[in-house]
């Protein structure tokens, strides 16, 4: 009864958790680190082309996950997590469009060079 | 009181797991909107990636991007995402004034981001890179511009929410609006991360 306003996280996730200042600060710090890593790698030409692309994409994806977990609270909420399921569906379409376009247009360019 | 209704609303039935309260339905509806936005941006990203080498003999991004400005934009938006989260935290503690202050800071950081982005666009146009210059620059301005339009709409939306809260106070309805706005703002930051990575960093590397 006493904790009306803050943490009501102990009862099976019926209500959404709202995080705490601590979790927001942690998310913010991780985000900054994940932003600085690719910046340093790119600006100083530290790695080869493939490795650089890998670092950029991995840090970007991790940072997207940090936003989802620490700021957007995707893990909270009630059990059938329709928001997460919707998002996964969206990412499936995203990957189909982006990877499919790269694949097809890449093949096109190879075909035109011959 | 094991299942304390956290927001003091009167429409809480606990007997069936399938019963949602209206704010939850609104939140889910907003997630579905965000997913449609994911699809919008995925088409624009795909277009940009496919066209990135088609510079029509003109300079590409590697020659013209001003990375100092882009890095500043990144940290402005990242910080504003953080402060919009703090606004939601203050809201859940029913602290109206801190919440509005955090929202205003979020808006100012967003405005700073927009100002830098517009400066960047103006500089690019002065260097001759316009929507018509090449497929690369068309795709660039469409992709980055669409994100900028989202930020602009977000700032206007946030101002209208602040006005509503000042007039009507915090209730379930206005709380839902702030929650949904912060989701939108975090989402825009997530999109920007990929803009920074795929458009700017991969261009200048």
PDB file of C-alpha atoms in Angstrom:
ATOM      1  CA  UNK A   1       0.000   0.000   0.000  1.00  0.00           C
ATOM      2  CA  UNK A   2       2.791   2.350   0.861  1.00  0.00           C
ATOM      3  CA  UNK A   3       4.625   2.110  -2.416  1.00  0.00           C
ATOM      4  CA  UNK A   4       1.977   3.546  -4.629  1.00  0.00           C
ATOM      5  CA  UNK A   5       4.248   5.731  -6.633  1.00  0.00           C
ATOM      6  CA  UNK A   6       7.499   3.957  -7.047  1.00  0.00           C
ATOM      7  CA  UNK A   7       8.435   0.342  -7.445  1.00  0.00           C
ATOM      8  CA  UNK A   8       5.574  -1.997  -8.093  1.00  0.00           C
ATOM      9  CA  UNK A   9       7.743  -4.532  -9.763  1.00  0.00           C
ATOM     10  CA  UNK A  10       7.170  -7.513  -7.557  1.00  0.00           C
ATOM     11  CA  UNK A  11       3.861  -8.827  -8.759  1.00  0.00           C
ATOM     12  CA  UNK A  12       4.262 -10.716 -11.956  1.00  0.00           C
ATOM     13  CA  UNK A  13       4.504  -7.728 -14.233  1.00  0.00           C
ATOM     14  CA  UNK A  14       0.831  -6.842 -14.321  1.00  0.00           C
ATOM     15  CA  UNK A  15       1.718  -3.188 -14.541  1.00  0.00           C
ATOM     16  CA  UNK A  16       4.628  -1.827 -16.503  1.00  0.00           C
ATOM     17  CA  UNK A  17       7.832  -1.129 -14.741  1.00  0.00           C
ATOM     18  CA  UNK A  18       9.126   2.323 -15.272  1.00  0.00           C
ATOM     19  CA  UNK A  19      12.780   1.779 -14.579  1.00  0.00           C
ATOM     20  CA  UNK A  20      14.740   3.855 -12.119  1.00  0.00           C
ATOM     21  CA  UNK A  21      17.155   6.734 -12.362  1.00  0.00           C
ATOM     22  CA  UNK A  22      19.888   4.138 -12.029  1.00  0.00           C
ATOM     23  CA  UNK A  23      18.737   2.082 -14.999  1.00  0.00           C
ATOM     24  CA  UNK A  24      18.391   5.224 -17.142  1.00  0.00           C
ATOM     25  CA  UNK A  25      21.881   6.405 -16.172  1.00  0.00           C
ATOM     26  CA  UNK A  26      23.330   2.965 -16.935  1.00  0.00           C
ATOM     27  CA  UNK A  27      21.559   2.919 -20.302  1.00  0.00           C
ATOM     28  CA  UNK A  28      22.818   6.421 -21.078  1.00  0.00           C
ATOM     29  CA  UNK A  29      26.426   5.573 -20.198  1.00  0.00           C
ATOM     30  CA  UNK A  30      26.390   2.342 -22.213  1.00  0.00           C
ATOM     31  CA  UNK A  31      24.915   4.290 -25.154  1.00  0.00           C
ATOM     32  CA  UNK A  32      27.701   6.852 -24.995  1.00  0.00           C
ATOM     33  CA  UNK A  33      30.378   4.152 -24.874  1.00  0.00           C
ATOM     34  CA  UNK A  34      28.756   2.319 -27.778  1.00  0.00           C
ATOM     35  CA  UNK A  35      28.718   5.584 -29.754  1.00  0.00           C
ATOM     36  CA  UNK A  36      32.343   6.436 -29.041  1.00  0.00           C
ATOM     37  CA  UNK A  37      33.731   2.997 -29.993  1.00  0.00           C
ATOM     38  CA  UNK A  38      32.768   3.134 -33.701  1.00  0.00           C
ATOM     39  CA  UNK A  39      33.635   6.856 -33.872  1.00  0.00           C
ATOM     40  CA  UNK A  40      37.159   6.181 -32.633  1.00  0.00           C
ATOM     41  CA  UNK A  41      37.584   3.189 -34.920  1.00  0.00           C
ATOM     42  CA  UNK A  42      36.404   5.109 -37.997  1.00  0.00           C
ATOM     43  CA  UNK A  43      38.082   8.461 -37.366  1.00  0.00           C
ATOM     44  CA  UNK A  44      41.475   6.887 -36.670  1.00  0.00           C
ATOM     45  CA  UNK A  45      41.289   4.301 -39.453  1.00  0.00           C
ATOM     46  CA  UNK A  46      42.121   1.610 -36.965  1.00  0.00           C
ATOM     47  CA  UNK A  47      40.832  -1.434 -38.823  1.00  0.00           C
ATOM     48  CA  UNK A  48      40.289  -2.837 -42.270  1.00  0.00           C
ATOM     49  CA  UNK A  49      37.107  -2.293 -44.229  1.00  0.00           C
ATOM     50  CA  UNK A  50      35.261  -5.459 -43.240  1.00  0.00           C
ATOM     51  CA  UNK A  51      36.241  -5.225 -39.581  1.00  0.00           C
ATOM     52  CA  UNK A  52      35.163  -1.570 -39.452  1.00  0.00           C
ATOM     53  CA  UNK A  53      31.748  -2.388 -40.930  1.00  0.00           C
ATOM     54  CA  UNK A  54      31.397  -5.210 -38.418  1.00  0.00           C
ATOM     55  CA  UNK A  55      32.256  -2.922 -35.486  1.00  0.00           C
ATOM     56  CA  UNK A  56      29.829  -0.245 -36.705  1.00  0.00           C
ATOM     57  CA  UNK A  57      26.932  -2.669 -37.144  1.00  0.00           C
ATOM     58  CA  UNK A  58      27.520  -4.585 -33.922  1.00  0.00           C
ATOM     59  CA  UNK A  59      27.741  -1.429 -31.780  1.00  0.00           C
ATOM     60  CA  UNK A  60      24.677   0.069 -33.513  1.00  0.00           C
ATOM     61  CA  UNK A  61      22.636  -3.079 -32.911  1.00  0.00           C
ATOM     62  CA  UNK A  62      23.752  -3.258 -29.275  1.00  0.00           C
ATOM     63  CA  UNK A  63      22.796   0.355 -28.802  1.00  0.00           C
ATOM     64  CA  UNK A  64      19.382  -0.277 -30.335  1.00  0.00           C
ATOM     65  CA  UNK A  65      18.934  -3.073 -27.772  1.00  0.00           C
ATOM     66  CA  UNK A  66      20.025  -0.718 -24.970  1.00  0.00           C
ATOM     67  CA  UNK A  67      17.363   1.791 -26.044  1.00  0.00           C
ATOM     68  CA  UNK A  68      14.762  -0.974 -26.134  1.00  0.00           C
ATOM     69  CA  UNK A  69      15.633  -2.490 -22.761  1.00  0.00           C
ATOM     70  CA  UNK A  70      16.731   0.468 -20.635  1.00  0.00           C
ATOM     71  CA  UNK A  71      14.614   3.270 -22.098  1.00  0.00           C
ATOM     72  CA  UNK A  72      11.631   1.725 -23.874  1.00  0.00           C
ATOM     73  CA  UNK A  73      11.151  -1.104 -21.355  1.00  0.00           C
ATOM     74  CA  UNK A  74      10.416  -3.733 -23.956  1.00  0.00           C
ATOM     75  CA  UNK A  75      10.923  -6.511 -21.397  1.00  0.00           C
ATOM     76  CA  UNK A  76       8.284  -5.207 -19.016  1.00  0.00           C
ATOM     77  CA  UNK A  77       4.577  -5.408 -19.283  1.00  0.00           C
ATOM     78  CA  UNK A  78       2.178  -8.250 -19.210  1.00  0.00           C
ATOM     79  CA  UNK A  79       2.941 -11.683 -20.355  1.00  0.00           C
ATOM     80  CA  UNK A  80       1.964 -12.104 -23.964  1.00  0.00           C
ATOM     81  CA  UNK A  81       4.257  -9.278 -24.960  1.00  0.00           C
ATOM     82  CA  UNK A  82       2.399  -8.086 -28.002  1.00  0.00           C
ATOM     83  CA  UNK A  83       4.616  -5.026 -28.345  1.00  0.00           C
ATOM     84  CA  UNK A  84       7.726  -7.216 -28.567  1.00  0.00           C
ATOM     85  CA  UNK A  85       6.032  -9.576 -30.993  1.00  0.00           C
ATOM     86  CA  UNK A  86       4.959  -6.621 -33.153  1.00  0.00           C
ATOM     87  CA  UNK A  87       8.493  -5.278 -33.098  1.00  0.00           C
ATOM     88  CA  UNK A  88       9.972  -8.636 -34.107  1.00  0.00           C
ATOM     89  CA  UNK A  89       7.548  -8.720 -37.020  1.00  0.00           C
ATOM     90  CA  UNK A  90       8.676  -5.213 -37.989  1.00  0.00           C
ATOM     91  CA  UNK A  91      12.341  -6.209 -37.836  1.00  0.00           C
ATOM     92  CA  UNK A  92      11.583  -9.231 -40.017  1.00  0.00           C
ATOM     93  CA  UNK A  93      10.124  -6.910 -42.677  1.00  0.00           C
ATOM     94  CA  UNK A  94      13.050  -4.512 -42.235  1.00  0.00           C
ATOM     95  CA  UNK A  95      15.612  -7.260 -42.809  1.00  0.00           C
ATOM     96  CA  UNK A  96      13.671  -8.591 -45.796  1.00  0.00           C
ATOM     97  CA  UNK A  97      13.573  -5.154 -47.423  1.00  0.00           C
ATOM     98  CA  UNK A  98      17.146  -4.125 -46.645  1.00  0.00           C
ATOM     99  CA  UNK A  99      18.981  -7.433 -47.113  1.00  0.00           C
ATOM    100  CA  UNK A 100      16.791  -8.339 -50.095  1.00  0.00           C
ATOM    101  CA  UNK A 101      17.495  -4.996 -51.791  1.00  0.00           C
ATOM    102  CA  UNK A 102      21.238  -5.270 -51.215  1.00  0.00           C
ATOM    103  CA  UNK A 103      21.271  -8.832 -52.518  1.00  0.00           C
ATOM    104  CA  UNK A 104      19.220  -8.200 -55.656  1.00  0.00           C
ATOM    105  CA  UNK A 105      20.845  -4.906 -56.604  1.00  0.00           C
ATOM    106  CA  UNK A 106      24.301  -6.366 -55.913  1.00  0.00           C
ATOM    107  CA  UNK A 107      23.570  -9.165 -58.343  1.00  0.00           C
ATOM    108  CA  UNK A 108      22.285  -6.605 -60.836  1.00  0.00           C
ATOM    109  CA  UNK A 109      25.543  -4.694 -60.749  1.00  0.00           C
ATOM    110  CA  UNK A 110      27.583  -7.856 -61.204  1.00  0.00           C
ATOM    111  CA  UNK A 111      25.379  -8.695 -64.194  1.00  0.00           C
ATOM    112  CA  UNK A 112      25.861  -5.264 -65.761  1.00  0.00           C
ATOM    113  CA  UNK A 113      29.629  -5.400 -65.561  1.00  0.00           C
ATOM    114  CA  UNK A 114      29.848  -8.538 -67.673  1.00  0.00           C
TER     115      UNK A 114
ATOM    116  CA  UNK B   1      -2.483  -5.542  -0.996  1.00  0.00           C
ATOM    117  CA  UNK B   2      -0.548  -7.768  -3.276  1.00  0.00           C
ATOM    118  CA  UNK B   3      -1.627  -6.307  -6.574  1.00  0.00           C
ATOM    119  CA  UNK B   4      -1.659  -2.626  -5.871  1.00  0.00           C
ATOM    120  CA  UNK B   5      -3.081  -0.753  -8.838  1.00  0.00           C
ATOM    121  CA  UNK B   6      -0.232   1.597  -9.445  1.00  0.00           C
ATOM    122  CA  UNK B   7      -1.999   4.457 -11.098  1.00  0.00           C
ATOM    123  CA  UNK B   8      -5.097   4.720  -8.993  1.00  0.00           C
ATOM    124  CA  UNK B   9      -7.451   4.027 -11.850  1.00  0.00           C
ATOM    125  CA  UNK B  10     -10.890   2.637 -11.303  1.00  0.00           C
ATOM    126  CA  UNK B  11     -11.081   0.192 -14.185  1.00  0.00           C
ATOM    127  CA  UNK B  12      -8.877  -2.572 -12.949  1.00  0.00           C
ATOM    128  CA  UNK B  13     -10.146  -6.074 -13.193  1.00  0.00           C
ATOM    129  CA  UNK B  14      -7.620  -8.650 -12.268  1.00  0.00           C
ATOM    130  CA  UNK B  15      -9.633 -11.775 -12.856  1.00  0.00           C
ATOM    131  CA  UNK B  16      -8.674 -12.438 -16.443  1.00  0.00           C
ATOM    132  CA  UNK B  17      -5.215 -12.089 -17.885  1.00  0.00           C
ATOM    133  CA  UNK B  18      -6.654 -11.137 -21.244  1.00  0.00           C
ATOM    134  CA  UNK B  19      -8.327  -7.983 -19.982  1.00  0.00           C
ATOM    135  CA  UNK B  20      -6.353  -4.831 -20.643  1.00  0.00           C
ATOM    136  CA  UNK B  21      -6.957  -1.379 -19.450  1.00  0.00           C
ATOM    137  CA  UNK B  22      -7.380   1.272 -22.148  1.00  0.00           C
ATOM    138  CA  UNK B  23      -3.918   2.766 -21.600  1.00  0.00           C
ATOM    139  CA  UNK B  24      -2.311  -0.598 -22.343  1.00  0.00           C
ATOM    140  CA  UNK B  25      -4.270  -0.878 -25.564  1.00  0.00           C
ATOM    141  CA  UNK B  26      -3.163   2.635 -26.524  1.00  0.00           C
ATOM    142  CA  UNK B  27       0.423   1.721 -25.762  1.00  0.00           C
ATOM    143  CA  UNK B  28       0.213  -1.374 -27.952  1.00  0.00           C
ATOM    144  CA  UNK B  29      -1.394   0.709 -30.691  1.00  0.00           C
ATOM    145  CA  UNK B  30       1.552   3.067 -30.502  1.00  0.00           C
ATOM    146  CA  UNK B  31       4.015   0.185 -30.773  1.00  0.00           C
ATOM    147  CA  UNK B  32       2.232  -0.859 -33.952  1.00  0.00           C
ATOM    148  CA  UNK B  33       2.621   2.679 -35.272  1.00  0.00           C
ATOM    149  CA  UNK B  34       6.328   2.552 -34.431  1.00  0.00           C
ATOM    150  CA  UNK B  35       6.622  -0.675 -36.408  1.00  0.00           C
ATOM    151  CA  UNK B  36       5.069   1.004 -39.447  1.00  0.00           C
ATOM    152  CA  UNK B  37       7.693   3.702 -38.992  1.00  0.00           C
ATOM    153  CA  UNK B  38      10.362   0.981 -38.894  1.00  0.00           C
ATOM    154  CA  UNK B  39       9.058  -0.190 -42.268  1.00  0.00           C
ATOM    155  CA  UNK B  40       9.108   3.363 -43.658  1.00  0.00           C
ATOM    156  CA  UNK B  41      12.717   3.844 -42.589  1.00  0.00           C
ATOM    157  CA  UNK B  42      13.743   0.392 -43.808  1.00  0.00           C
ATOM    158  CA  UNK B  43      12.657   1.282 -47.355  1.00  0.00           C
ATOM    159  CA  UNK B  44      14.559   4.567 -47.168  1.00  0.00           C
ATOM    160  CA  UNK B  45      17.651   2.838 -45.766  1.00  0.00           C
ATOM    161  CA  UNK B  46      17.471   0.170 -48.471  1.00  0.00           C
ATOM    162  CA  UNK B  47      17.196   2.902 -51.119  1.00  0.00           C
ATOM    163  CA  UNK B  48      20.182   4.745 -49.711  1.00  0.00           C
ATOM    164  CA  UNK B  49      22.352   1.622 -49.440  1.00  0.00           C
ATOM    165  CA  UNK B  50      21.526   0.561 -52.996  1.00  0.00           C
ATOM    166  CA  UNK B  51      22.187   4.034 -54.430  1.00  0.00           C
ATOM    167  CA  UNK B  52      25.173   5.022 -52.295  1.00  0.00           C
ATOM    168  CA  UNK B  53      27.729   4.537 -55.067  1.00  0.00           C
ATOM    169  CA  UNK B  54      25.734   6.419 -57.705  1.00  0.00           C
ATOM    170  CA  UNK B  55      27.248   9.864 -57.259  1.00  0.00           C
ATOM    171  CA  UNK B  56      26.847  10.997 -60.864  1.00  0.00           C
ATOM    172  CA  UNK B  57      30.446  12.210 -60.947  1.00  0.00           C
ATOM    173  CA  UNK B  58      29.804  14.613 -58.091  1.00  0.00           C
ATOM    174  CA  UNK B  59      31.439  14.438 -54.688  1.00  0.00           C
ATOM    175  CA  UNK B  60      29.972  11.904 -52.291  1.00  0.00           C
ATOM    176  CA  UNK B  61      29.493  11.995 -48.573  1.00  0.00           C
ATOM    177  CA  UNK B  62      33.096  11.188 -47.726  1.00  0.00           C
ATOM    178  CA  UNK B  63      34.193  14.522 -49.198  1.00  0.00           C
ATOM    179  CA  UNK B  64      31.401  16.750 -47.939  1.00  0.00           C
ATOM    180  CA  UNK B  65      30.234  15.445 -44.559  1.00  0.00           C
ATOM    181  CA  UNK B  66      31.154  17.615 -41.610  1.00  0.00           C
ATOM    182  CA  UNK B  67      31.679  14.965 -38.937  1.00  0.00           C
ATOM    183  CA  UNK B  68      32.108  17.431 -36.067  1.00  0.00           C
ATOM    184  CA  UNK B  69      28.539  18.598 -36.550  1.00  0.00           C
ATOM    185  CA  UNK B  70      27.275  15.041 -36.941  1.00  0.00           C
ATOM    186  CA  UNK B  71      28.953  13.911 -33.717  1.00  0.00           C
ATOM    187  CA  UNK B  72      27.475  16.897 -31.877  1.00  0.00           C
ATOM    188  CA  UNK B  73      24.016  16.004 -33.286  1.00  0.00           C
ATOM    189  CA  UNK B  74      24.472  12.448 -32.061  1.00  0.00           C
ATOM    190  CA  UNK B  75      25.231  13.438 -28.492  1.00  0.00           C
ATOM    191  CA  UNK B  76      22.441  16.031 -28.418  1.00  0.00           C
ATOM    192  CA  UNK B  77      19.879  13.440 -29.479  1.00  0.00           C
ATOM    193  CA  UNK B  78      21.308  10.748 -27.216  1.00  0.00           C
ATOM    194  CA  UNK B  79      21.120  13.083 -24.223  1.00  0.00           C
ATOM    195  CA  UNK B  80      17.583  14.160 -25.129  1.00  0.00           C
ATOM    196  CA  UNK B  81      16.525  10.511 -25.218  1.00  0.00           C
ATOM    197  CA  UNK B  82      17.926  10.183 -21.693  1.00  0.00           C
ATOM    198  CA  UNK B  83      16.180  13.331 -20.425  1.00  0.00           C
ATOM    199  CA  UNK B  84      12.832  12.273 -21.904  1.00  0.00           C
ATOM    200  CA  UNK B  85      13.233   9.074 -19.872  1.00  0.00           C
ATOM    201  CA  UNK B  86      13.857  11.160 -16.757  1.00  0.00           C
ATOM    202  CA  UNK B  87      10.663  13.094 -17.554  1.00  0.00           C
ATOM    203  CA  UNK B  88       8.710   9.816 -17.530  1.00  0.00           C
ATOM    204  CA  UNK B  89      10.323   8.834 -14.239  1.00  0.00           C
ATOM    205  CA  UNK B  90       9.295  12.156 -12.675  1.00  0.00           C
ATOM    206  CA  UNK B  91       5.802  11.673 -14.099  1.00  0.00           C
ATOM    207  CA  UNK B  92       5.410   8.297 -12.379  1.00  0.00           C
ATOM    208  CA  UNK B  93       6.300   9.981  -9.107  1.00  0.00           C
ATOM    209  CA  UNK B  94       3.647  12.625  -9.845  1.00  0.00           C
ATOM    210  CA  UNK B  95       6.253  15.373  -9.820  1.00  0.00           C
ATOM    211  CA  UNK B  96       4.728  17.684 -12.395  1.00  0.00           C
ATOM    212  CA  UNK B  97       7.257  20.475 -12.326  1.00  0.00           C
ATOM    213  CA  UNK B  98      10.407  18.332 -12.718  1.00  0.00           C
ATOM    214  CA  UNK B  99       8.628  16.410 -15.441  1.00  0.00           C
ATOM    215  CA  UNK B 100       7.868  19.564 -17.417  1.00  0.00           C
ATOM    216  CA  UNK B 101      11.433  20.805 -16.891  1.00  0.00           C
ATOM    217  CA  UNK B 102      12.875  17.539 -18.235  1.00  0.00           C
ATOM    218  CA  UNK B 103      10.471  17.674 -21.181  1.00  0.00           C
ATOM    219  CA  UNK B 104      11.539  21.245 -21.961  1.00  0.00           C
ATOM    220  CA  UNK B 105      15.216  20.225 -21.780  1.00  0.00           C
ATOM    221  CA  UNK B 106      14.415  17.332 -24.114  1.00  0.00           C
ATOM    222  CA  UNK B 107      12.774  19.749 -26.511  1.00  0.00           C
ATOM    223  CA  UNK B 108      15.682  22.186 -26.385  1.00  0.00           C
ATOM    224  CA  UNK B 109      18.201  19.411 -27.074  1.00  0.00           C
ATOM    225  CA  UNK B 110      15.980  18.270 -29.957  1.00  0.00           C
ATOM    226  CA  UNK B 111      15.860  21.832 -31.274  1.00  0.00           C
ATOM    227  CA  UNK B 112      19.652  22.014 -31.059  1.00  0.00           C
ATOM    228  CA  UNK B 113      19.867  18.801 -33.036  1.00  0.00           C
ATOM    229  CA  UNK B 114      17.541  20.233 -35.686  1.00  0.00           C
ATOM    230  CA  UNK B 115      19.491  23.475 -35.885  1.00  0.00           C
ATOM    231  CA  UNK B 116      22.735  21.567 -36.497  1.00  0.00           C
ATOM    232  CA  UNK B 117      21.067  19.349 -39.071  1.00  0.00           C
ATOM    233  CA  UNK B 118      19.597  22.291 -40.949  1.00  0.00           C
ATOM    234  CA  UNK B 119      22.982  24.044 -40.870  1.00  0.00           C
ATOM    235  CA  UNK B 120      24.504  20.891 -42.331  1.00  0.00           C
ATOM    236  CA  UNK B 121      21.886  20.765 -45.097  1.00  0.00           C
ATOM    237  CA  UNK B 122      22.404  24.440 -45.957  1.00  0.00           C
ATOM    238  CA  UNK B 123      26.177  23.931 -46.133  1.00  0.00           C
ATOM    239  CA  UNK B 124      25.740  20.900 -48.371  1.00  0.00           C
ATOM    240  CA  UNK B 125      23.446  22.818 -50.713  1.00  0.00           C
ATOM    241  CA  UNK B 126      25.999  25.636 -50.870  1.00  0.00           C
ATOM    242  CA  UNK B 127      28.624  23.091 -51.896  1.00  0.00           C
ATOM    243  CA  UNK B 128      26.327  22.000 -54.696  1.00  0.00           C
ATOM    244  CA  UNK B 129      24.909  18.821 -53.182  1.00  0.00           C
ATOM    245  CA  UNK B 130      21.135  19.100 -53.592  1.00  0.00           C
ATOM    246  CA  UNK B 131      18.238  16.695 -54.001  1.00  0.00           C
ATOM    247  CA  UNK B 132      18.807  16.817 -57.771  1.00  0.00           C
ATOM    248  CA  UNK B 133      22.580  16.404 -57.789  1.00  0.00           C
ATOM    249  CA  UNK B 134      22.848  12.640 -57.798  1.00  0.00           C
ATOM    250  CA  UNK B 135      21.069   9.497 -56.695  1.00  0.00           C
ATOM    251  CA  UNK B 136      23.332   9.453 -53.640  1.00  0.00           C
ATOM    252  CA  UNK B 137      22.317  12.930 -52.515  1.00  0.00           C
ATOM    253  CA  UNK B 138      18.622  12.325 -53.327  1.00  0.00           C
ATOM    254  CA  UNK B 139      18.626   9.236 -51.138  1.00  0.00           C
ATOM    255  CA  UNK B 140      20.640  11.035 -48.455  1.00  0.00           C
ATOM    256  CA  UNK B 141      18.353  14.054 -48.165  1.00  0.00           C
ATOM    257  CA  UNK B 142      15.214  11.890 -48.249  1.00  0.00           C
ATOM    258  CA  UNK B 143      16.460   9.538 -45.537  1.00  0.00           C
ATOM    259  CA  UNK B 144      18.027  12.083 -43.186  1.00  0.00           C
ATOM    260  CA  UNK B 145      15.290  14.636 -43.938  1.00  0.00           C
ATOM    261  CA  UNK B 146      12.529  12.168 -43.041  1.00  0.00           C
ATOM    262  CA  UNK B 147      14.178  11.638 -39.673  1.00  0.00           C
ATOM    263  CA  UNK B 148      14.476  15.411 -39.236  1.00  0.00           C
ATOM    264  CA  UNK B 149      10.767  15.814 -40.000  1.00  0.00           C
ATOM    265  CA  UNK B 150      10.022  13.221 -37.322  1.00  0.00           C
ATOM    266  CA  UNK B 151      12.074  15.191 -34.800  1.00  0.00           C
ATOM    267  CA  UNK B 152      10.265  18.402 -35.775  1.00  0.00           C
ATOM    268  CA  UNK B 153       6.867  16.770 -35.345  1.00  0.00           C
ATOM    269  CA  UNK B 154       8.030  15.327 -32.023  1.00  0.00           C
ATOM    270  CA  UNK B 155       8.940  18.771 -30.690  1.00  0.00           C
ATOM    271  CA  UNK B 156       5.567  20.219 -31.732  1.00  0.00           C
ATOM    272  CA  UNK B 157       3.792  17.248 -30.210  1.00  0.00           C
ATOM    273  CA  UNK B 158       5.703  17.632 -26.953  1.00  0.00           C
ATOM    274  CA  UNK B 159       4.807  21.338 -26.705  1.00  0.00           C
ATOM    275  CA  UNK B 160       1.119  20.478 -27.123  1.00  0.00           C
ATOM    276  CA  UNK B 161       1.378  17.827 -24.389  1.00  0.00           C
ATOM    277  CA  UNK B 162       3.023  20.326 -22.012  1.00  0.00           C
ATOM    278  CA  UNK B 163       0.207  22.812 -22.676  1.00  0.00           C
ATOM    279  CA  UNK B 164      -2.378  20.105 -21.942  1.00  0.00           C
ATOM    280  CA  UNK B 165      -0.684  19.154 -18.686  1.00  0.00           C
ATOM    281  CA  UNK B 166      -0.436  22.758 -17.554  1.00  0.00           C
ATOM    282  CA  UNK B 167      -4.160  23.169 -18.234  1.00  0.00           C
ATOM    283  CA  UNK B 168      -5.555  19.846 -17.062  1.00  0.00           C
ATOM    284  CA  UNK B 169      -2.905  18.470 -14.747  1.00  0.00           C
ATOM    285  CA  UNK B 170      -1.619  14.935 -14.649  1.00  0.00           C
ATOM    286  CA  UNK B 171      -4.242  12.264 -15.083  1.00  0.00           C
ATOM    287  CA  UNK B 172      -4.358   8.837 -16.720  1.00  0.00           C
ATOM    288  CA  UNK B 173      -4.910  10.438 -20.083  1.00  0.00           C
ATOM    289  CA  UNK B 174      -2.060  12.948 -20.018  1.00  0.00           C
ATOM    290  CA  UNK B 175       0.239  10.360 -18.406  1.00  0.00           C
ATOM    291  CA  UNK B 176      -0.447   8.022 -21.301  1.00  0.00           C
ATOM    292  CA  UNK B 177       0.454  10.803 -23.717  1.00  0.00           C
ATOM    293  CA  UNK B 178       3.791  11.503 -22.040  1.00  0.00           C
ATOM    294  CA  UNK B 179       4.601   7.779 -21.982  1.00  0.00           C
ATOM    295  CA  UNK B 180       3.824   7.413 -25.666  1.00  0.00           C
ATOM    296  CA  UNK B 181       5.787  10.559 -26.525  1.00  0.00           C
ATOM    297  CA  UNK B 182       8.873   9.270 -24.730  1.00  0.00           C
ATOM    298  CA  UNK B 183       8.600   5.983 -26.632  1.00  0.00           C
ATOM    299  CA  UNK B 184       8.491   7.967 -29.865  1.00  0.00           C
ATOM    300  CA  UNK B 185      11.516  10.018 -28.818  1.00  0.00           C
ATOM    301  CA  UNK B 186      13.584   6.955 -27.853  1.00  0.00           C
ATOM    302  CA  UNK B 187      12.632   5.429 -31.183  1.00  0.00           C
ATOM    303  CA  UNK B 188      13.907   8.505 -33.053  1.00  0.00           C
ATOM    304  CA  UNK B 189      17.206   8.201 -31.214  1.00  0.00           C
ATOM    305  CA  UNK B 190      17.415   4.534 -32.229  1.00  0.00           C
ATOM    306  CA  UNK B 191      16.816   5.492 -35.868  1.00  0.00           C
ATOM    307  CA  UNK B 192      19.519   8.160 -35.620  1.00  0.00           C
ATOM    308  CA  UNK B 193      22.037   5.578 -34.378  1.00  0.00           C
ATOM    309  CA  UNK B 194      21.556   3.698 -37.620  1.00  0.00           C
ATOM    310  CA  UNK B 195      21.723   6.914 -39.638  1.00  0.00           C
ATOM    311  CA  UNK B 196      25.030   7.738 -37.981  1.00  0.00           C
ATOM    312  CA  UNK B 197      26.327   4.208 -38.551  1.00  0.00           C
ATOM    313  CA  UNK B 198      25.136   3.435 -42.062  1.00  0.00           C
ATOM    314  CA  UNK B 199      25.019   6.878 -43.655  1.00  0.00           C
ATOM    315  CA  UNK B 200      27.816   8.839 -42.004  1.00  0.00           C
ATOM    316  CA  UNK B 201      30.344   6.417 -40.520  1.00  0.00           C
ATOM    317  CA  UNK B 202      30.298   3.955 -43.415  1.00  0.00           C
ATOM    318  CA  UNK B 203      30.638   6.860 -45.844  1.00  0.00           C
ATOM    319  CA  UNK B 204      33.668   8.487 -44.248  1.00  0.00           C
ATOM    320  CA  UNK B 205      35.536   5.308 -43.276  1.00  0.00           C
TER     321      UNK B 205
END
